[in-house]
PDB file of C-alpha atoms in Angstrom:
ATOM      1  CA  UNK S   1    -121.493 -73.287 -15.294  1.00 80.00           C
ATOM      2  CA  UNK S   2    -123.754 -71.631 -12.818  1.00 96.00           C
ATOM      3  CA  UNK S   3    -127.461 -70.175 -13.304  1.00 97.00           C
ATOM      4  CA  UNK S   4    -126.016 -66.705 -12.557  1.00 97.00           C
ATOM      5  CA  UNK S   5    -122.744 -67.141 -14.920  1.00 98.00           C
ATOM      6  CA  UNK S   6    -125.622 -68.376 -17.949  1.00 98.00           C
ATOM      7  CA  UNK S   7    -127.451 -65.297 -17.243  1.00 98.00           C
ATOM      8  CA  UNK S   8    -123.938 -63.541 -17.963  1.00 98.00           C
ATOM      9  CA  UNK S   9    -123.550 -65.195 -20.590  1.00 97.00           C
ATOM     10  CA  UNK S  10    -126.232 -64.717 -22.464  1.00 98.00           C
ATOM     11  CA  UNK S  11    -126.567 -61.025 -21.822  1.00 97.00           C
ATOM     12  CA  UNK S  12    -123.162 -60.728 -23.373  1.00 94.00           C
ATOM     13  CA  UNK S  13    -124.575 -62.524 -26.095  1.00 95.00           C
ATOM     14  CA  UNK S  14    -127.538 -60.874 -26.056  1.00 95.00           C
ATOM     15  CA  UNK S  15    -125.491 -56.788 -25.757  1.00 93.00           C
ATOM     16  CA  UNK S  16    -121.812 -57.615 -27.361  1.00 90.00           C
ATOM     17  CA  UNK S  17    -120.780 -54.685 -26.719  1.00 83.00           C
ATOM     18  CA  UNK S  18    -122.457 -53.537 -23.832  1.00 82.00           C
ATOM     19  CA  UNK S  19    -119.896 -50.732 -23.064  1.00 77.00           C
ATOM     20  CA  UNK S  20    -120.301 -48.862 -26.008  1.00 74.00           C
ATOM     21  CA  UNK S  21    -123.764 -49.051 -25.960  1.00 70.00           C
ATOM     22  CA  UNK S  22    -126.450 -46.198 -24.951  1.00 66.00           C
ATOM     23  CA  UNK S  23    -129.005 -45.355 -22.390  1.00 83.00           C
ATOM     24  CA  UNK S  24    -131.409 -47.097 -23.914  1.00 85.00           C
ATOM     25  CA  UNK S  25    -132.046 -49.250 -27.074  1.00 88.00           C
ATOM     26  CA  UNK S  26    -134.019 -51.566 -29.191  1.00 90.00           C
ATOM     27  CA  UNK S  27    -134.440 -54.876 -31.029  1.00 91.00           C
ATOM     28  CA  UNK S  28    -136.414 -55.001 -33.199  1.00 91.00           C
ATOM     29  CA  UNK S  29    -136.826 -58.797 -35.181  1.00 92.00           C
ATOM     30  CA  UNK S  30    -139.402 -59.807 -37.563  1.00 91.00           C
ATOM     31  CA  UNK S  31    -140.422 -63.198 -35.632  1.00 88.00           C
ATOM     32  CA  UNK S  32    -141.308 -61.323 -32.228  1.00 89.00           C
ATOM     33  CA  UNK S  33    -142.174 -57.656 -30.227  1.00 92.00           C
ATOM     34  CA  UNK S  34    -139.201 -55.636 -29.712  1.00 93.00           C
ATOM     35  CA  UNK S  35    -137.038 -55.549 -27.064  1.00 94.00           C
ATOM     36  CA  UNK S  36    -136.771 -52.829 -25.142  1.00 94.00           C
ATOM     37  CA  UNK S  37    -132.960 -51.678 -23.226  1.00 94.00           C
ATOM     38  CA  UNK S  38    -132.417 -49.125 -20.259  1.00 92.00           C
ATOM     39  CA  UNK S  39    -128.936 -48.964 -18.610  1.00 92.00           C
ATOM     40  CA  UNK S  40    -130.418 -47.421 -15.436  1.00 92.00           C
ATOM     41  CA  UNK S  41    -126.992 -47.050 -13.864  1.00 91.00           C
ATOM     42  CA  UNK S  42    -122.847 -48.616 -14.512  1.00 87.00           C
ATOM     43  CA  UNK S  43    -119.801 -48.523 -12.501  1.00 86.00           C
ATOM     44  CA  UNK S  44    -116.655 -50.011 -13.155  1.00 84.00           C
ATOM     45  CA  UNK S  45    -117.552 -53.982 -11.561  1.00 93.00           C
ATOM     46  CA  UNK S  46    -121.224 -53.362 -12.056  1.00 94.00           C
ATOM     47  CA  UNK S  47    -124.382 -52.230 -13.995  1.00 94.00           C
ATOM     48  CA  UNK S  48    -127.998 -52.425 -13.917  1.00 95.00           C
ATOM     49  CA  UNK S  49    -129.914 -53.062 -16.952  1.00 95.00           C
ATOM     50  CA  UNK S  50    -134.068 -53.377 -17.840  1.00 94.00           C
ATOM     51  CA  UNK S  51    -134.905 -55.247 -20.621  1.00 95.00           C
ATOM     52  CA  UNK S  52    -139.013 -55.073 -21.172  1.00 94.00           C
ATOM     53  CA  UNK S  53    -141.155 -55.482 -24.466  1.00 93.00           C
ATOM     54  CA  UNK S  54    -143.795 -53.513 -24.867  1.00 90.00           C
ATOM     55  CA  UNK S  55    -146.967 -54.971 -25.262  1.00 87.00           C
ATOM     56  CA  UNK S  56    -150.341 -52.373 -26.563  1.00 86.00           C
ATOM     57  CA  UNK S  57    -153.873 -54.624 -24.532  1.00 87.00           C
ATOM     58  CA  UNK S  58    -156.919 -52.739 -25.207  1.00 92.00           C
ATOM     59  CA  UNK S  59    -155.637 -49.195 -26.236  1.00 92.00           C
ATOM     60  CA  UNK S  60    -153.349 -49.350 -23.137  1.00 90.00           C
ATOM     61  CA  UNK S  61    -149.440 -50.163 -23.563  1.00 87.00           C
ATOM     62  CA  UNK S  62    -148.431 -52.925 -21.513  1.00 85.00           C
ATOM     63  CA  UNK S  63    -144.442 -53.765 -20.918  1.00 86.00           C
ATOM     64  CA  UNK S  64    -143.261 -57.567 -19.355  1.00 89.00           C
ATOM     65  CA  UNK S  65    -141.522 -58.842 -17.987  1.00 91.00           C
ATOM     66  CA  UNK S  66    -139.983 -55.502 -17.007  1.00 89.00           C
ATOM     67  CA  UNK S  67    -137.215 -57.041 -15.163  1.00 93.00           C
ATOM     68  CA  UNK S  68    -134.613 -54.899 -13.692  1.00 93.00           C
ATOM     69  CA  UNK S  69    -130.731 -57.050 -14.362  1.00 96.00           C
ATOM     70  CA  UNK S  70    -127.628 -56.631 -12.356  1.00 96.00           C
ATOM     71  CA  UNK S  71    -124.460 -57.020 -13.968  1.00 97.00           C
ATOM     72  CA  UNK S  72    -121.625 -58.154 -12.394  1.00 97.00           C
ATOM     73  CA  UNK S  73    -118.683 -57.315 -14.807  1.00 95.00           C
ATOM     74  CA  UNK S  74    -115.905 -58.760 -11.379  1.00 95.00           C
ATOM     75  CA  UNK S  75    -117.339 -62.464 -11.571  1.00 97.00           C
ATOM     76  CA  UNK S  76    -118.895 -62.496 -14.781  1.00 97.00           C
ATOM     77  CA  UNK S  77    -123.014 -62.870 -12.998  1.00 98.00           C
ATOM     78  CA  UNK S  78    -126.526 -61.356 -13.539  1.00 97.00           C
ATOM     79  CA  UNK S  79    -129.181 -61.662 -11.532  1.00 95.00           C
ATOM     80  CA  UNK S  80    -133.209 -60.262 -12.019  1.00 94.00           C
ATOM     81  CA  UNK S  81    -132.515 -57.407  -8.700  1.00 90.00           C
ATOM     82  CA  UNK S  82    -136.722 -56.961 -10.190  1.00 86.00           C
ATOM     83  CA  UNK S  83    -139.369 -57.862 -12.263  1.00 79.00           C
ATOM     84  CA  UNK S  84    -142.356 -55.038 -13.218  1.00 71.00           C
ATOM     85  CA  UNK S  85    -140.570 -52.613 -10.594  1.00 57.00           C
ATOM     86  CA  UNK S  86    -141.158 -55.471  -8.037  1.00 56.00           C
ATOM     87  CA  UNK S  87    -138.259 -56.470  -6.014  1.00 54.00           C
ATOM     88  CA  UNK S  88    -140.527 -58.867  -3.734  1.00 51.00           C
ATOM     89  CA  UNK S  89    -142.113 -61.596  -6.345  1.00 51.00           C
ATOM     90  CA  UNK S  90    -144.465 -62.668  -4.652  1.00 50.00           C
ATOM     91  CA  UNK S  91    -146.446 -59.931  -6.368  1.00 48.00           C
ATOM     92  CA  UNK S  92    -146.624 -62.758 -10.014  1.00 52.00           C
ATOM     93  CA  UNK S  93    -147.976 -64.837  -8.662  1.00 54.00           C
ATOM     94  CA  UNK S  94    -149.700 -64.572  -5.038  1.00 51.00           C
ATOM     95  CA  UNK S  95    -150.879 -68.197  -3.553  1.00 55.00           C
ATOM     96  CA  UNK S  96    -147.069 -69.438  -5.229  1.00 54.00           C
ATOM     97  CA  UNK S  97    -145.012 -66.946  -3.972  1.00 51.00           C
ATOM     98  CA  UNK S  98    -146.238 -66.119  -0.425  1.00 53.00           C
ATOM     99  CA  UNK S  99    -145.184 -69.396   0.361  1.00 51.00           C
ATOM    100  CA  UNK S 100    -142.031 -69.970  -1.230  1.00 51.00           C
ATOM    101  CA  UNK S 101    -138.331 -68.693   0.342  1.00 58.00           C
ATOM    102  CA  UNK S 102    -137.661 -65.426  -1.017  1.00 73.00           C
ATOM    103  CA  UNK S 103    -134.103 -67.614  -2.382  1.00 78.00           C
ATOM    104  CA  UNK S 104    -136.572 -69.990  -3.990  1.00 79.00           C
ATOM    105  CA  UNK S 105    -138.516 -67.181  -5.472  1.00 78.00           C
ATOM    106  CA  UNK S 106    -135.289 -65.619  -6.885  1.00 85.00           C
ATOM    107  CA  UNK S 107    -133.501 -68.041  -8.422  1.00 88.00           C
ATOM    108  CA  UNK S 108    -136.728 -69.349  -9.745  1.00 87.00           C
ATOM    109  CA  UNK S 109    -136.547 -66.198 -11.515  1.00 90.00           C
ATOM    110  CA  UNK S 110    -133.410 -66.271 -12.150  1.00 94.00           C
ATOM    111  CA  UNK S 111    -134.392 -69.553 -14.072  1.00 95.00           C
ATOM    112  CA  UNK S 112    -137.284 -67.741 -16.133  1.00 94.00           C
ATOM    113  CA  UNK S 113    -134.446 -64.466 -16.782  1.00 96.00           C
ATOM    114  CA  UNK S 114    -132.643 -67.588 -18.732  1.00 97.00           C
ATOM    115  CA  UNK S 115    -135.061 -69.223 -21.023  1.00 97.00           C
ATOM    116  CA  UNK S 116    -136.127 -65.339 -21.770  1.00 96.00           C
ATOM    117  CA  UNK S 117    -132.840 -64.590 -22.597  1.00 98.00           C
ATOM    118  CA  UNK S 118    -132.684 -68.131 -24.699  1.00 97.00           C
ATOM    119  CA  UNK S 119    -135.915 -67.409 -26.797  1.00 96.00           C
ATOM    120  CA  UNK S 120    -134.838 -63.314 -27.618  1.00 96.00           C
ATOM    121  CA  UNK S 121    -131.424 -65.071 -28.964  1.00 96.00           C
ATOM    122  CA  UNK S 122    -133.190 -67.627 -31.080  1.00 96.00           C
ATOM    123  CA  UNK S 123    -135.396 -64.851 -32.852  1.00 95.00           C
ATOM    124  CA  UNK S 124    -133.274 -63.298 -33.269  1.00 94.00           C
ATOM    125  CA  UNK S 125    -132.260 -60.466 -31.346  1.00 95.00           C
ATOM    126  CA  UNK S 126    -128.983 -58.269 -29.830  1.00 93.00           C
ATOM    127  CA  UNK S 127    -128.325 -54.568 -29.679  1.00 90.00           C
ATOM    128  CA  UNK S 128    -125.423 -53.557 -31.593  1.00 79.00           C
ATOM    129  CA  UNK S 129    -123.874 -49.953 -31.233  1.00 67.00           C
ATOM    130  CA  UNK S 130    -122.806 -49.865 -34.989  1.00 56.00           C
ATOM    131  CA  UNK S 131    -123.566 -46.417 -35.358  1.00 36.00           C
ATOM    132  CA  UNK S 132    -123.613 -45.374 -32.025  1.00 42.00           C
ATOM    133  CA  UNK S 133    -122.933 -42.848 -29.727  1.00 37.00           C
ATOM    134  CA  UNK S 134    -120.849 -43.962 -26.748  1.00 39.00           C
ATOM    135  CA  UNK S 135    -121.600 -44.122 -22.659  1.00 41.00           C
ATOM    136  CA  UNK S 136    -118.569 -41.857 -22.218  1.00 37.00           C
ATOM    137  CA  UNK S 137    -118.720 -42.371 -18.855  1.00 39.00           C
ATOM    138  CA  UNK S 138    -118.985 -45.844 -18.827  1.00 38.00           C
ATOM    139  CA  UNK S 139    -115.863 -46.299 -21.683  1.00 37.00           C
ATOM    140  CA  UNK S 140    -113.429 -43.461 -18.916  1.00 39.00           C
ATOM    141  CA  UNK S 141    -114.131 -45.962 -15.908  1.00 37.00           C
ATOM    142  CA  UNK S 142    -113.221 -49.347 -17.928  1.00 37.00           C
ATOM    143  CA  UNK S 143    -110.274 -47.861 -19.249  1.00 32.00           C
TER     144      UNK S 143
END
């Protein structure tokens, strides 16, 4: 299984009933920070989501890692589109990423996604649709 397919599989475990999830959700666990999900857009074959934690640092709210992820339902793949709202990954570590090709940088960020999703799953994060209203337009698109 390739990296993008692995990311898709991990997201399916994290959000097992994606088609019924609200526009947003919060997963809380006792062993870590809350994980926040926001559905940015959805269509029959793709959806974009944002996943992040929320930290308070010196009285300021910080969202990290702030990943925007595109999910491809027709090919069972998921990839990072943006990190902290930036499509160019050089802002993460300018000394490192300015010398990397965009393909290499994107690959590395997607490897991070895979490891981070595993971490989130290992500490018990899941987004369940139990008791939540379904995304009506998404359900209609896929029925």
